[in-house]
Short mmCIF file of N, CA, C and O and ligand atoms in Angstrom, two decimals:
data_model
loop_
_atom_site.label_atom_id
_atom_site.label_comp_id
_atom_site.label_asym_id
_atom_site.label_seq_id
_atom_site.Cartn_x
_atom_site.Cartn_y
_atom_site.Cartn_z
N UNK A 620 18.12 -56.91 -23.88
CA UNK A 620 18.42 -57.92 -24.92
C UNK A 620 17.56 -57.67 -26.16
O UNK A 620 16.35 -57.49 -25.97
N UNK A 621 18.00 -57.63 -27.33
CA UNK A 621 17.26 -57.51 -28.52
C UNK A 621 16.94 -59.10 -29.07
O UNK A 621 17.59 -60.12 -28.87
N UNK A 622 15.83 -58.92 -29.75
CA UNK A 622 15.23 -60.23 -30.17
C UNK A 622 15.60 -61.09 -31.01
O UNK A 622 15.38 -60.93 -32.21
N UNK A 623 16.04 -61.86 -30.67
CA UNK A 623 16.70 -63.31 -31.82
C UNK A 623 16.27 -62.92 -33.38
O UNK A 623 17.11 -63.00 -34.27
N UNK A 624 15.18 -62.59 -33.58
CA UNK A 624 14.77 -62.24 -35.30
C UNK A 624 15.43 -61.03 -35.38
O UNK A 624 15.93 -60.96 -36.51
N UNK A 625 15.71 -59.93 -34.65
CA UNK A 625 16.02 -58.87 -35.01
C UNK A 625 17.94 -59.07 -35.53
O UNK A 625 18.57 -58.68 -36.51
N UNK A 626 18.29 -59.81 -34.35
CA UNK A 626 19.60 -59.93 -34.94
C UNK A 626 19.91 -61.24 -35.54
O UNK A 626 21.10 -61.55 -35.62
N UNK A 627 19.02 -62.03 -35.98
CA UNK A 627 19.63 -63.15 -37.36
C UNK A 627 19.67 -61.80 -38.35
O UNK A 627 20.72 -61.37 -38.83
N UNK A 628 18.22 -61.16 -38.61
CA UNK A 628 18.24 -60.52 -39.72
C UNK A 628 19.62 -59.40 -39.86
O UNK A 628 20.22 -59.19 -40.91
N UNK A 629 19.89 -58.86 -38.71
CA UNK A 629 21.01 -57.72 -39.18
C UNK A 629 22.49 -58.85 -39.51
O UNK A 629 23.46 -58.60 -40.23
N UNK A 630 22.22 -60.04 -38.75
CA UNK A 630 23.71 -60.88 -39.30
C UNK A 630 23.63 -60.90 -40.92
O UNK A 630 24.55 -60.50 -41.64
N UNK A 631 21.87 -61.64 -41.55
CA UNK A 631 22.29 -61.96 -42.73
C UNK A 631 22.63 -60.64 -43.52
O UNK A 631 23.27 -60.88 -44.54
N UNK A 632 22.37 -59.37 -43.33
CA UNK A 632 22.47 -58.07 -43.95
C UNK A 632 24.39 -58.16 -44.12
O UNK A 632 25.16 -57.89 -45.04
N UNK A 633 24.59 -58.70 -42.59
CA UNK A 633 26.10 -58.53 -42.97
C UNK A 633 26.97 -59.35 -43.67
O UNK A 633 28.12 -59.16 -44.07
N UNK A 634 25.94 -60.67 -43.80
CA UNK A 634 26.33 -61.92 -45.02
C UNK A 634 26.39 -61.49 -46.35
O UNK A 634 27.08 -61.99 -47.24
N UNK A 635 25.36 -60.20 -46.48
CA UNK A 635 25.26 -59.85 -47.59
C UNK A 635 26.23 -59.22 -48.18
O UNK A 635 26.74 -59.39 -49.28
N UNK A 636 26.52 -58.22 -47.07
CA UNK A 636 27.65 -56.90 -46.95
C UNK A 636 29.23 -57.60 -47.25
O UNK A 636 30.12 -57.26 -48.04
N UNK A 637 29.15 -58.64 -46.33
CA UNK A 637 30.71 -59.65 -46.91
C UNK A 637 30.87 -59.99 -48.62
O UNK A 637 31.89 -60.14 -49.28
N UNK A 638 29.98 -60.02 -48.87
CA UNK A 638 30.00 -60.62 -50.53
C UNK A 638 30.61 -59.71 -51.35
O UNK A 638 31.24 -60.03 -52.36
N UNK A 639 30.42 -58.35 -50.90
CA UNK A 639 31.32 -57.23 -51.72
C UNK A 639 33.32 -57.00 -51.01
O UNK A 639 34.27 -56.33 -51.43
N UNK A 640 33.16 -57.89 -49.90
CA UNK A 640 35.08 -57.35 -49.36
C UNK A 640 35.67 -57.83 -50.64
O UNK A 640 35.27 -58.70 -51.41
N UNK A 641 36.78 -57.03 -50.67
CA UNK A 641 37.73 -56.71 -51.44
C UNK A 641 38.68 -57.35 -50.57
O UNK A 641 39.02 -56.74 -49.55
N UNK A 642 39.17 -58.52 -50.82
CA UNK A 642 40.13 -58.97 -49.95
C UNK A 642 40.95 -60.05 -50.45
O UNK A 642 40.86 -61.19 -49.98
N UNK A 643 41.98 -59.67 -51.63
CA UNK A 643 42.58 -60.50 -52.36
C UNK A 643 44.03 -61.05 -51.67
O UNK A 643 44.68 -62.07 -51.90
N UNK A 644 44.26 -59.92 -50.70
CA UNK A 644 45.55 -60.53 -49.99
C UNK A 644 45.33 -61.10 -48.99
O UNK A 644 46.45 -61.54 -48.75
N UNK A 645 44.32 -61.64 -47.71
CA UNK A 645 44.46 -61.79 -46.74
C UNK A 645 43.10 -63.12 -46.97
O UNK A 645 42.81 -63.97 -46.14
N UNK A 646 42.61 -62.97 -48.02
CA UNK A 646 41.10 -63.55 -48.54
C UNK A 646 40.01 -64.01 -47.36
O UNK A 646 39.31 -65.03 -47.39
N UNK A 647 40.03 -63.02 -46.33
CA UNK A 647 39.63 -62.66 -45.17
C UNK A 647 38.32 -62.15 -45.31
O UNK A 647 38.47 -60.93 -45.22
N UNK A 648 37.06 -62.41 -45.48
CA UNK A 648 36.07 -61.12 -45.91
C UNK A 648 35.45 -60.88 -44.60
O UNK A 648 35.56 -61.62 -43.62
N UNK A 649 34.93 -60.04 -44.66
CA UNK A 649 34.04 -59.59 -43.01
C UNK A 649 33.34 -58.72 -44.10
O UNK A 649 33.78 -58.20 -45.13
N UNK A 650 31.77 -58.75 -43.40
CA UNK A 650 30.38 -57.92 -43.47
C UNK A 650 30.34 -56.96 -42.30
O UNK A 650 30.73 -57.35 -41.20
N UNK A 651 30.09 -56.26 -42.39
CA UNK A 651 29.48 -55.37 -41.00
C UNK A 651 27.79 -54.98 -41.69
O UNK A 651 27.74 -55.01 -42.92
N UNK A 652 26.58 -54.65 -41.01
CA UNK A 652 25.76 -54.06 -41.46
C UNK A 652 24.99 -53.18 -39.99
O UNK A 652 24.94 -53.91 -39.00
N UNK A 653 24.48 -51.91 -39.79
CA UNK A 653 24.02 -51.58 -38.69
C UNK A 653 22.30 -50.97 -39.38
O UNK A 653 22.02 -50.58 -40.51
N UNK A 654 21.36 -51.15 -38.03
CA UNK A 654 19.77 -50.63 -39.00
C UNK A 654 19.96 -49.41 -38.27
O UNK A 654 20.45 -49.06 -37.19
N UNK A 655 19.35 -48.83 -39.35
CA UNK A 655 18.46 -47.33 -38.52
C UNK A 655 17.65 -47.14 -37.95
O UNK A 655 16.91 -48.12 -37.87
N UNK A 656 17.27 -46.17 -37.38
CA UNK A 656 16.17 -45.91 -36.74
C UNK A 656 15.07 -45.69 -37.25
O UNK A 656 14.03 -45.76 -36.59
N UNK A 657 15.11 -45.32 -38.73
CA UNK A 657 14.24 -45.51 -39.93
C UNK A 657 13.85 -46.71 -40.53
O UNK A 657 12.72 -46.73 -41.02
N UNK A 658 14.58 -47.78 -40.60
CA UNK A 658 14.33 -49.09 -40.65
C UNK A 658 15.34 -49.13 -41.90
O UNK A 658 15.07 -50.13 -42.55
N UNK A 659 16.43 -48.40 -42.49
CA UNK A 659 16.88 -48.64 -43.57
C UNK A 659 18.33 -49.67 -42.52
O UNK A 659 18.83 -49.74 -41.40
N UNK A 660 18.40 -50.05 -43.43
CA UNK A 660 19.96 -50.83 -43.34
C UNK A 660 21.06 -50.40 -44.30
O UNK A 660 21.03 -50.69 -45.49
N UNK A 661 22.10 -49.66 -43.67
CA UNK A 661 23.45 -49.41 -44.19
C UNK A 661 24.45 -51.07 -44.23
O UNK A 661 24.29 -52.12 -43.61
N UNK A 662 25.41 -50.67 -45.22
CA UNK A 662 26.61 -52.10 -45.60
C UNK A 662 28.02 -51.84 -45.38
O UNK A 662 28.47 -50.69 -45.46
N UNK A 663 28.69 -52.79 -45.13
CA UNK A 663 30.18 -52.54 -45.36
C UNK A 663 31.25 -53.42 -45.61
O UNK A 663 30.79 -54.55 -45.48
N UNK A 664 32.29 -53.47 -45.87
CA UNK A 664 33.14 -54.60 -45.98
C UNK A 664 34.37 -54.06 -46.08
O UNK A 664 34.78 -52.91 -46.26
N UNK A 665 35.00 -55.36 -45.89
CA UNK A 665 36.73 -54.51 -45.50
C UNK A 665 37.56 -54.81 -46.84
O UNK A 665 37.73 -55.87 -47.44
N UNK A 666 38.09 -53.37 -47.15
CA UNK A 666 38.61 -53.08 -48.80
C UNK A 666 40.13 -52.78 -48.26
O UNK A 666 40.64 -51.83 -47.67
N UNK A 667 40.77 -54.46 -48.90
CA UNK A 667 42.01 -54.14 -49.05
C UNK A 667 42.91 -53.62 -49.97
O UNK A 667 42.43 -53.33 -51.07
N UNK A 668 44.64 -53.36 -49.72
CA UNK A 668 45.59 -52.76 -50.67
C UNK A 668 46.56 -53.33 -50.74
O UNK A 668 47.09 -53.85 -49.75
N UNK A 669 47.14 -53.40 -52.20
CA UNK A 669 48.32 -53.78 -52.36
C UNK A 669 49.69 -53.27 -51.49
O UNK A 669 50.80 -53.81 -51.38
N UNK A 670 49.19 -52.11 -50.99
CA UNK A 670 49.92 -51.55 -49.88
C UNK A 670 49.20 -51.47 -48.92
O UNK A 670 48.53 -50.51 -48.54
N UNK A 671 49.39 -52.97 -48.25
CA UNK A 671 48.46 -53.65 -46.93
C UNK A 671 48.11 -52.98 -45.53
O UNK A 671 47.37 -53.50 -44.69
N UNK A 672 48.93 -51.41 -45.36
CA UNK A 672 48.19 -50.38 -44.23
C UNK A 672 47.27 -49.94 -44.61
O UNK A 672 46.40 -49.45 -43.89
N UNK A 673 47.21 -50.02 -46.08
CA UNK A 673 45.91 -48.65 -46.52
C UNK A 673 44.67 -49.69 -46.22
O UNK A 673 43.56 -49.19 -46.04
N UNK A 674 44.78 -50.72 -46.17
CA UNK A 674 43.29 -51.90 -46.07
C UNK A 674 42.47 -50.85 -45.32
O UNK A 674 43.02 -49.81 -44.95
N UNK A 675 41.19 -51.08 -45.08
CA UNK A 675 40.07 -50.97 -44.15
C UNK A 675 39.25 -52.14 -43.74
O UNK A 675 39.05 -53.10 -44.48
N UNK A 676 38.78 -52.03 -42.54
CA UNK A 676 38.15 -52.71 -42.02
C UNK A 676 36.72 -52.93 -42.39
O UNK A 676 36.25 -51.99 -43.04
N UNK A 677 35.84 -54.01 -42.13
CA UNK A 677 34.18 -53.21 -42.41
C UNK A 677 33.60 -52.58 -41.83
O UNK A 677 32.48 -52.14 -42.11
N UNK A 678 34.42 -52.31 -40.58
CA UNK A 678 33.40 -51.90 -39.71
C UNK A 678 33.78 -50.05 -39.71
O UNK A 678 33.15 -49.22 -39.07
N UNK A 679 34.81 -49.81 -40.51
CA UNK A 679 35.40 -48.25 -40.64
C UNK A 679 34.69 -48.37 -42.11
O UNK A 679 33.91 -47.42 -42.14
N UNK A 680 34.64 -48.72 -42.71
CA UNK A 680 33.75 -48.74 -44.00
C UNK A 680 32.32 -48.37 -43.73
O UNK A 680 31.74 -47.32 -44.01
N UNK A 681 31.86 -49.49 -43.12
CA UNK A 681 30.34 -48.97 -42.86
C UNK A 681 30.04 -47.57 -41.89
O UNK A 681 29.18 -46.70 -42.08
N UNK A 682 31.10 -47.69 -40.72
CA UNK A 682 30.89 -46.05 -40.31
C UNK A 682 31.07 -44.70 -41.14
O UNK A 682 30.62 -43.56 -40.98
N UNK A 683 31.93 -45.29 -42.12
CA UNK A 683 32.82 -43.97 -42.79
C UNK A 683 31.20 -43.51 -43.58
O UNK A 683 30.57 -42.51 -43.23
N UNK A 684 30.71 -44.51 -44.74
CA UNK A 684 29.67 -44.63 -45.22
C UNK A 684 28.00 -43.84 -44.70
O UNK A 684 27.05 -43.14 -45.04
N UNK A 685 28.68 -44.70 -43.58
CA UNK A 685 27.73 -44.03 -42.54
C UNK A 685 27.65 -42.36 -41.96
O UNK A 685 26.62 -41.97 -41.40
N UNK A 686 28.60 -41.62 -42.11
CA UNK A 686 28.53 -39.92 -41.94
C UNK A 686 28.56 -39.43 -43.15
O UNK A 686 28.12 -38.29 -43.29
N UNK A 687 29.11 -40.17 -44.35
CA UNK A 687 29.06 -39.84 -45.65
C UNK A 687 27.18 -39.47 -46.06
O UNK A 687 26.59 -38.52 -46.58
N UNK A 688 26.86 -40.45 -45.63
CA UNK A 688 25.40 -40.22 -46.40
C UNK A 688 24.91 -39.86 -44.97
O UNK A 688 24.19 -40.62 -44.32
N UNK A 689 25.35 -38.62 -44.51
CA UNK A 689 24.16 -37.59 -43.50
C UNK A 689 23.71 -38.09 -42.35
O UNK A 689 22.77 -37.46 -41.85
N UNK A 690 24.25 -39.40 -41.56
CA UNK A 690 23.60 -40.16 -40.84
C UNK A 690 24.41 -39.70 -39.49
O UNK A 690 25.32 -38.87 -39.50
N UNK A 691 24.09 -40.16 -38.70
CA UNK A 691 24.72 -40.19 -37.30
C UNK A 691 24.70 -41.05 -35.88
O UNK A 691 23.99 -42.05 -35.79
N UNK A 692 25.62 -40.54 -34.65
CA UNK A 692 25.30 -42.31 -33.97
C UNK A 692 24.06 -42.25 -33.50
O UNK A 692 23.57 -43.35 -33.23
N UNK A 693 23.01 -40.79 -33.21
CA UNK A 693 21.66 -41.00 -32.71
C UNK A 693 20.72 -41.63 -33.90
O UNK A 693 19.52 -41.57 -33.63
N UNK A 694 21.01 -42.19 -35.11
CA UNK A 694 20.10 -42.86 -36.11
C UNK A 694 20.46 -44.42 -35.50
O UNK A 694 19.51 -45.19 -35.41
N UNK A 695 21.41 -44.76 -35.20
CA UNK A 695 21.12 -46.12 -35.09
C UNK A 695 21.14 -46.68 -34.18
O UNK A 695 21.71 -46.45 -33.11
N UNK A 696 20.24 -47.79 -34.61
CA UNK A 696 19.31 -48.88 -33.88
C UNK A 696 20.61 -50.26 -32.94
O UNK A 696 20.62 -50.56 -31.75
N UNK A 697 21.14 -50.56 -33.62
CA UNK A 697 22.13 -51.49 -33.41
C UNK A 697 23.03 -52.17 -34.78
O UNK A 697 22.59 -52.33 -35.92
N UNK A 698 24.44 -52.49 -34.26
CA UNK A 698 25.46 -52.64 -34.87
C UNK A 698 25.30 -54.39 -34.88
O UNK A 698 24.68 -55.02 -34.03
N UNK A 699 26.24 -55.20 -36.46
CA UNK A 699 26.44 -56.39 -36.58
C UNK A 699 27.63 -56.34 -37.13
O UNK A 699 27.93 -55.25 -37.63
N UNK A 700 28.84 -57.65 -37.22
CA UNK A 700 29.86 -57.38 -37.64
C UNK A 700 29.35 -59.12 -37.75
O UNK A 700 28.62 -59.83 -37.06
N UNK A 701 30.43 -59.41 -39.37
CA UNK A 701 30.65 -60.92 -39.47
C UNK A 701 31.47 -61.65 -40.11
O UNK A 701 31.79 -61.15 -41.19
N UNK A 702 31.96 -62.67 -39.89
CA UNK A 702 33.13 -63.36 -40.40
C UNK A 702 33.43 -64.58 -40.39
O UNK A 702 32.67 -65.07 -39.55
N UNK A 703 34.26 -65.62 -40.92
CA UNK A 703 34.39 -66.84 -40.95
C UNK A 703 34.99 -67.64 -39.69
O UNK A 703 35.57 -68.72 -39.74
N UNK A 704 34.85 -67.18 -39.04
CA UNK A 704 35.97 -67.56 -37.53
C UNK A 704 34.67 -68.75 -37.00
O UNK A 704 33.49 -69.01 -37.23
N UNK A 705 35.95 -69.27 -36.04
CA UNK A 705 35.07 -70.54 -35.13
C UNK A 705 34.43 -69.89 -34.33
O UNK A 705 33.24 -70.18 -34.21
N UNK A 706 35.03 -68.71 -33.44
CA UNK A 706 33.82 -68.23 -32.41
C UNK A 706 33.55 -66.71 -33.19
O UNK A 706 34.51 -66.15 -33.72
N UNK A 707 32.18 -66.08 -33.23
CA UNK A 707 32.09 -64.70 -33.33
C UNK A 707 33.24 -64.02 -33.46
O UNK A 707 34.17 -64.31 -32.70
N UNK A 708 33.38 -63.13 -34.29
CA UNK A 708 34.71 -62.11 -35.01
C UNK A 708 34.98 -61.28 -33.87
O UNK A 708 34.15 -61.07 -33.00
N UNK A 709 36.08 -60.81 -33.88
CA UNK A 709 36.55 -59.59 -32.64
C UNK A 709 36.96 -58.71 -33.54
O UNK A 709 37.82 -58.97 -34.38
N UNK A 710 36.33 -57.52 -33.41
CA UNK A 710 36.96 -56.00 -34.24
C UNK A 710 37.97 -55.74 -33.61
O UNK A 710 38.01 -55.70 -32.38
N UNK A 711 39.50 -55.39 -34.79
CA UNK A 711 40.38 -54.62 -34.61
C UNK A 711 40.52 -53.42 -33.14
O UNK A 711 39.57 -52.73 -32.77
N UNK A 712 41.43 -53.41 -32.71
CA UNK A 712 41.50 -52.04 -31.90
C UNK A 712 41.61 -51.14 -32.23
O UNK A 712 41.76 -50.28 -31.36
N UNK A 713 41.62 -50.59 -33.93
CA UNK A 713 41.36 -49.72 -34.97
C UNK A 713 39.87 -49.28 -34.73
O UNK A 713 39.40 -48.18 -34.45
N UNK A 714 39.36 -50.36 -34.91
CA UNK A 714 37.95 -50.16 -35.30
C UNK A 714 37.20 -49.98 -33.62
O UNK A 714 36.16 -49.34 -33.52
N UNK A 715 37.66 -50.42 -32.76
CA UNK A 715 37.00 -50.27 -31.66
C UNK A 715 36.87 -48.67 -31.32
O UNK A 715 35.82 -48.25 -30.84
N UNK A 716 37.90 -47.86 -31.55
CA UNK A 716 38.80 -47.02 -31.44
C UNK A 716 37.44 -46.14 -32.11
O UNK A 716 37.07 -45.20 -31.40
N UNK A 717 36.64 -46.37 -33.42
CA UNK A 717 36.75 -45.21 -34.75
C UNK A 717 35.03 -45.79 -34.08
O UNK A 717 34.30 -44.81 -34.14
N UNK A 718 34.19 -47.10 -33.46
CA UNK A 718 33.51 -47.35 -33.07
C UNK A 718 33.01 -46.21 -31.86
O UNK A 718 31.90 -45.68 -31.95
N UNK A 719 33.74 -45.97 -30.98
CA UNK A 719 33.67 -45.22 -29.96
C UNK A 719 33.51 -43.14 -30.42
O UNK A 719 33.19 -42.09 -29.87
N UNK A 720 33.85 -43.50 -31.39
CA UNK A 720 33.76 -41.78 -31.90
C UNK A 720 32.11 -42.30 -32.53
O UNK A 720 31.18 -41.86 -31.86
N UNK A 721 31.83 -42.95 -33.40
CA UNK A 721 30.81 -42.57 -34.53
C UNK A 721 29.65 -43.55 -33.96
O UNK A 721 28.81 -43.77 -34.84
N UNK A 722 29.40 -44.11 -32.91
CA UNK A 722 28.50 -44.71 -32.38
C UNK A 722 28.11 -44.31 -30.92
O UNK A 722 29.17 -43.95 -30.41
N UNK A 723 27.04 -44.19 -29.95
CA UNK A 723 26.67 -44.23 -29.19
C UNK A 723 27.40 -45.12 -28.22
O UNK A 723 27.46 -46.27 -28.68
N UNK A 724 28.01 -44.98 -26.95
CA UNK A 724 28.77 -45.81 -26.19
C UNK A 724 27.53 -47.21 -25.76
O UNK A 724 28.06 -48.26 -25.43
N UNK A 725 26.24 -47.19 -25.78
CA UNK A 725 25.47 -48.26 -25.51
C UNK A 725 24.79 -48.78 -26.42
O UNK A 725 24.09 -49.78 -26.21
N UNK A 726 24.89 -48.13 -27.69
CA UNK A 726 24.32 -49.10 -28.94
C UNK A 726 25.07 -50.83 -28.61
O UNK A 726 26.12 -51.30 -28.18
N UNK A 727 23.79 -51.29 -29.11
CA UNK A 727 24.23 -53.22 -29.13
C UNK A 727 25.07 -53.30 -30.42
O UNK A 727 24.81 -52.78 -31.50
N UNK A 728 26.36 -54.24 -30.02
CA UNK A 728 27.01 -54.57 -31.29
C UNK A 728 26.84 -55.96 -31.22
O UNK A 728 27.12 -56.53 -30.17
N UNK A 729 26.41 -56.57 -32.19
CA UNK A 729 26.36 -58.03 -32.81
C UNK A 729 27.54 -58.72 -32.96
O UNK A 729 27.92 -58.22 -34.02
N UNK A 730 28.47 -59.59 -32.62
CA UNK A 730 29.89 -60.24 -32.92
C UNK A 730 29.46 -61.44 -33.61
O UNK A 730 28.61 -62.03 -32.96
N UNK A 731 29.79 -62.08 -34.85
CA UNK A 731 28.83 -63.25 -35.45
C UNK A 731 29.88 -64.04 -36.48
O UNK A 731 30.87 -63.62 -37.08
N UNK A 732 29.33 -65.20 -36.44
CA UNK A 732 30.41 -66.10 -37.07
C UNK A 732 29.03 -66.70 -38.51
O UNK A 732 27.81 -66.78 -38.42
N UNK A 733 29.89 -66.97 -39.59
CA UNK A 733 28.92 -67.59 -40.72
C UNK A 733 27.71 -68.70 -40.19
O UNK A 733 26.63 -68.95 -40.73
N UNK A 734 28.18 -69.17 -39.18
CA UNK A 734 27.18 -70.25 -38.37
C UNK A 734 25.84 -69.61 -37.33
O UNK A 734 24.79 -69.97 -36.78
N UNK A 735 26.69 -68.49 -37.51
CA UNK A 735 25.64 -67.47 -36.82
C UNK A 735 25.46 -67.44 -34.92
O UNK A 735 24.48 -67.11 -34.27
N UNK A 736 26.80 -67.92 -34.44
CA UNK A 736 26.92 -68.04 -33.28
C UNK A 736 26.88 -66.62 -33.00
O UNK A 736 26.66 -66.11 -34.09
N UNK A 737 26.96 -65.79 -32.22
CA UNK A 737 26.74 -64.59 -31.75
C UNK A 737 27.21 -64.04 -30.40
O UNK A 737 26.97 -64.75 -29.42
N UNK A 738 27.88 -62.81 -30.21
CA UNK A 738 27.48 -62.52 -29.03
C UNK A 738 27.43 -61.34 -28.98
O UNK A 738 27.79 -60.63 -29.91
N UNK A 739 26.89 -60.82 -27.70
CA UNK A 739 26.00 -59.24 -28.11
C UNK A 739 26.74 -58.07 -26.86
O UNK A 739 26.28 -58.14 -25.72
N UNK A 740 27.63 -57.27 -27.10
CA UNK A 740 28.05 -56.22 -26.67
C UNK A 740 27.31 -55.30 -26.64
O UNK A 740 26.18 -55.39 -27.13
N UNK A 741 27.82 -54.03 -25.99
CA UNK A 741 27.41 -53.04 -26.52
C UNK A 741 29.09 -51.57 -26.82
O UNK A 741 30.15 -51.76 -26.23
N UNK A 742 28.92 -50.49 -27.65
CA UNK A 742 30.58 -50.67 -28.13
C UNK A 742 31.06 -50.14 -26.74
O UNK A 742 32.28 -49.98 -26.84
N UNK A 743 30.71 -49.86 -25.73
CA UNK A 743 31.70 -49.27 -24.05
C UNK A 743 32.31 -50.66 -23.83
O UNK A 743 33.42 -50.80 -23.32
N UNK A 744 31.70 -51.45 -24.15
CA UNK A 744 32.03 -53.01 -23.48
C UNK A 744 32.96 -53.38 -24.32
O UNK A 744 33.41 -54.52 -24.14
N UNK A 745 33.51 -52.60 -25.40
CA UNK A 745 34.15 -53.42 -26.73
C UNK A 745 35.56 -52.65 -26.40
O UNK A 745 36.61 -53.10 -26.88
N UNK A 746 35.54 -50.89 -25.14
CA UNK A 746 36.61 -50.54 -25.22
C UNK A 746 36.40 -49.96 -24.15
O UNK A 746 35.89 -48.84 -24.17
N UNK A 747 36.70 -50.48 -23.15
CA UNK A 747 36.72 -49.63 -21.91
C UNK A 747 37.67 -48.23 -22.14
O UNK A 747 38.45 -48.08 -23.09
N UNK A 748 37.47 -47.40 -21.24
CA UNK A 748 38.40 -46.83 -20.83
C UNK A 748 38.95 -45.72 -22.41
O UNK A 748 40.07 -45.40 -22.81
N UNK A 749 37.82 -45.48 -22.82
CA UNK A 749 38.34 -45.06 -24.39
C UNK A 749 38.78 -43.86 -24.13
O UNK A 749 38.22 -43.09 -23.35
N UNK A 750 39.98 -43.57 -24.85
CA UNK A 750 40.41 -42.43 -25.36
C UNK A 750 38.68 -41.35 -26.32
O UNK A 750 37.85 -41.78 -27.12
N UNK A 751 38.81 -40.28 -25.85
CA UNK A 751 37.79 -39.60 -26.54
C UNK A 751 37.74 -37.64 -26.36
O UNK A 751 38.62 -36.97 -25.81
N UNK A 752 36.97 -37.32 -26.74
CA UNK A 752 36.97 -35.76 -27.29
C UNK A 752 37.69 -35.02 -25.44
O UNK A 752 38.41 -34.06 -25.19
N UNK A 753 37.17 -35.84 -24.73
CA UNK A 753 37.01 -34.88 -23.53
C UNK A 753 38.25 -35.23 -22.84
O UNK A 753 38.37 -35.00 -21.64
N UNK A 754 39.41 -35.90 -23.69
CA UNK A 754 41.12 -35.74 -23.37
C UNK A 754 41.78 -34.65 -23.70
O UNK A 754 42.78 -34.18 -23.17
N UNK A 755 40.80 -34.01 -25.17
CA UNK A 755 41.80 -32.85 -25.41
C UNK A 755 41.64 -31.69 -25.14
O UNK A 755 42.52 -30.87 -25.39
N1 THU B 1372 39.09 -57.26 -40.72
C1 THU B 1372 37.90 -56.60 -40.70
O1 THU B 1372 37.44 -56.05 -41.71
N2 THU B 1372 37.22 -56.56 -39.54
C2 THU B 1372 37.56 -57.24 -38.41
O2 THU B 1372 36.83 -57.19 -37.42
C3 THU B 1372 38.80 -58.04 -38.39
C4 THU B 1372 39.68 -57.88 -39.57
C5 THU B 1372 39.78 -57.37 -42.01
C6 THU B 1372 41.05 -56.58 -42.17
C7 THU B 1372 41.74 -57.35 -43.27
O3 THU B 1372 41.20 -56.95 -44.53
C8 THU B 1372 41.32 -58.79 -43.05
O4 THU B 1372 40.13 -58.71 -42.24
C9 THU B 1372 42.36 -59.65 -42.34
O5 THU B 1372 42.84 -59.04 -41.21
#
């Protein structure tokens, strides 16, 4: 179990990270934020389109972001995702999917609602049974 201060702080990172979604059609915002192992904190948010397949999620944002700037799943510490829902947000099966390639199968993922209810996975638990490299 990781420590109550450790994950308020990565929620509010992802309070922060929500403030930038791009989300004029669905006016849906979600934060994702994950720390490093360096202590930096990466951001993300889900950037939608007028041609509503091309949207992204935050949590493919912050990964995408995340190999963009040189990083990888042995840098991080643990994952947060956040959103306006009554209970903690559930990531897409998109994102569970793109989770399982660019993260460690036992990194902790954070599930978190603006109230800051929480609950704490880790991403194997988010997708059993994943499709991955060693199918093809
Ligand atoms: N969305 C995310 O960014 N992450 C989730 O975990 C759930 C859904 C986005 C996609 C779309 O921009 C909006 O929320 C509504 O589905």
């Amino acid at each position: 179990m990781i420590e109550k201060e450790v994950i308020h702080k990565l929620i509010d990172e992802a309070i922060k990270a929500r403030a930038y979604s791009y989300s004029p059609y669905s006016k849906f915002k979600v934060g994702a934020a994950l720390l490093l192992k360096n202590g930096k904190y990466l951001h993300g948010c889900n950037i939608e389109n007028a041609s509503y397949g091309l949207s992204n999620c935050a949590e493919r944002t912050l990964l995408f972001k995340m190999i963009s700037e040189g990083y990888n799943k042995d840098d991080v510490l643990f994952f947060a995702i956040v959103g306006q829902t009554e209970r903690p947000i559930s990531p897409c099966g998109a994102c569970r999917q793109v989770m399982c390639e660019l993260l460690n199968l036992d990194t902790p993922v954070i599930l978190a609602n603006l109230n800051k209810d929480y609950l704490e996975y880790t991403v194997k638990d988010l997708l059993p049974y994943q499709f991955n490299e060693g199918d093809l």
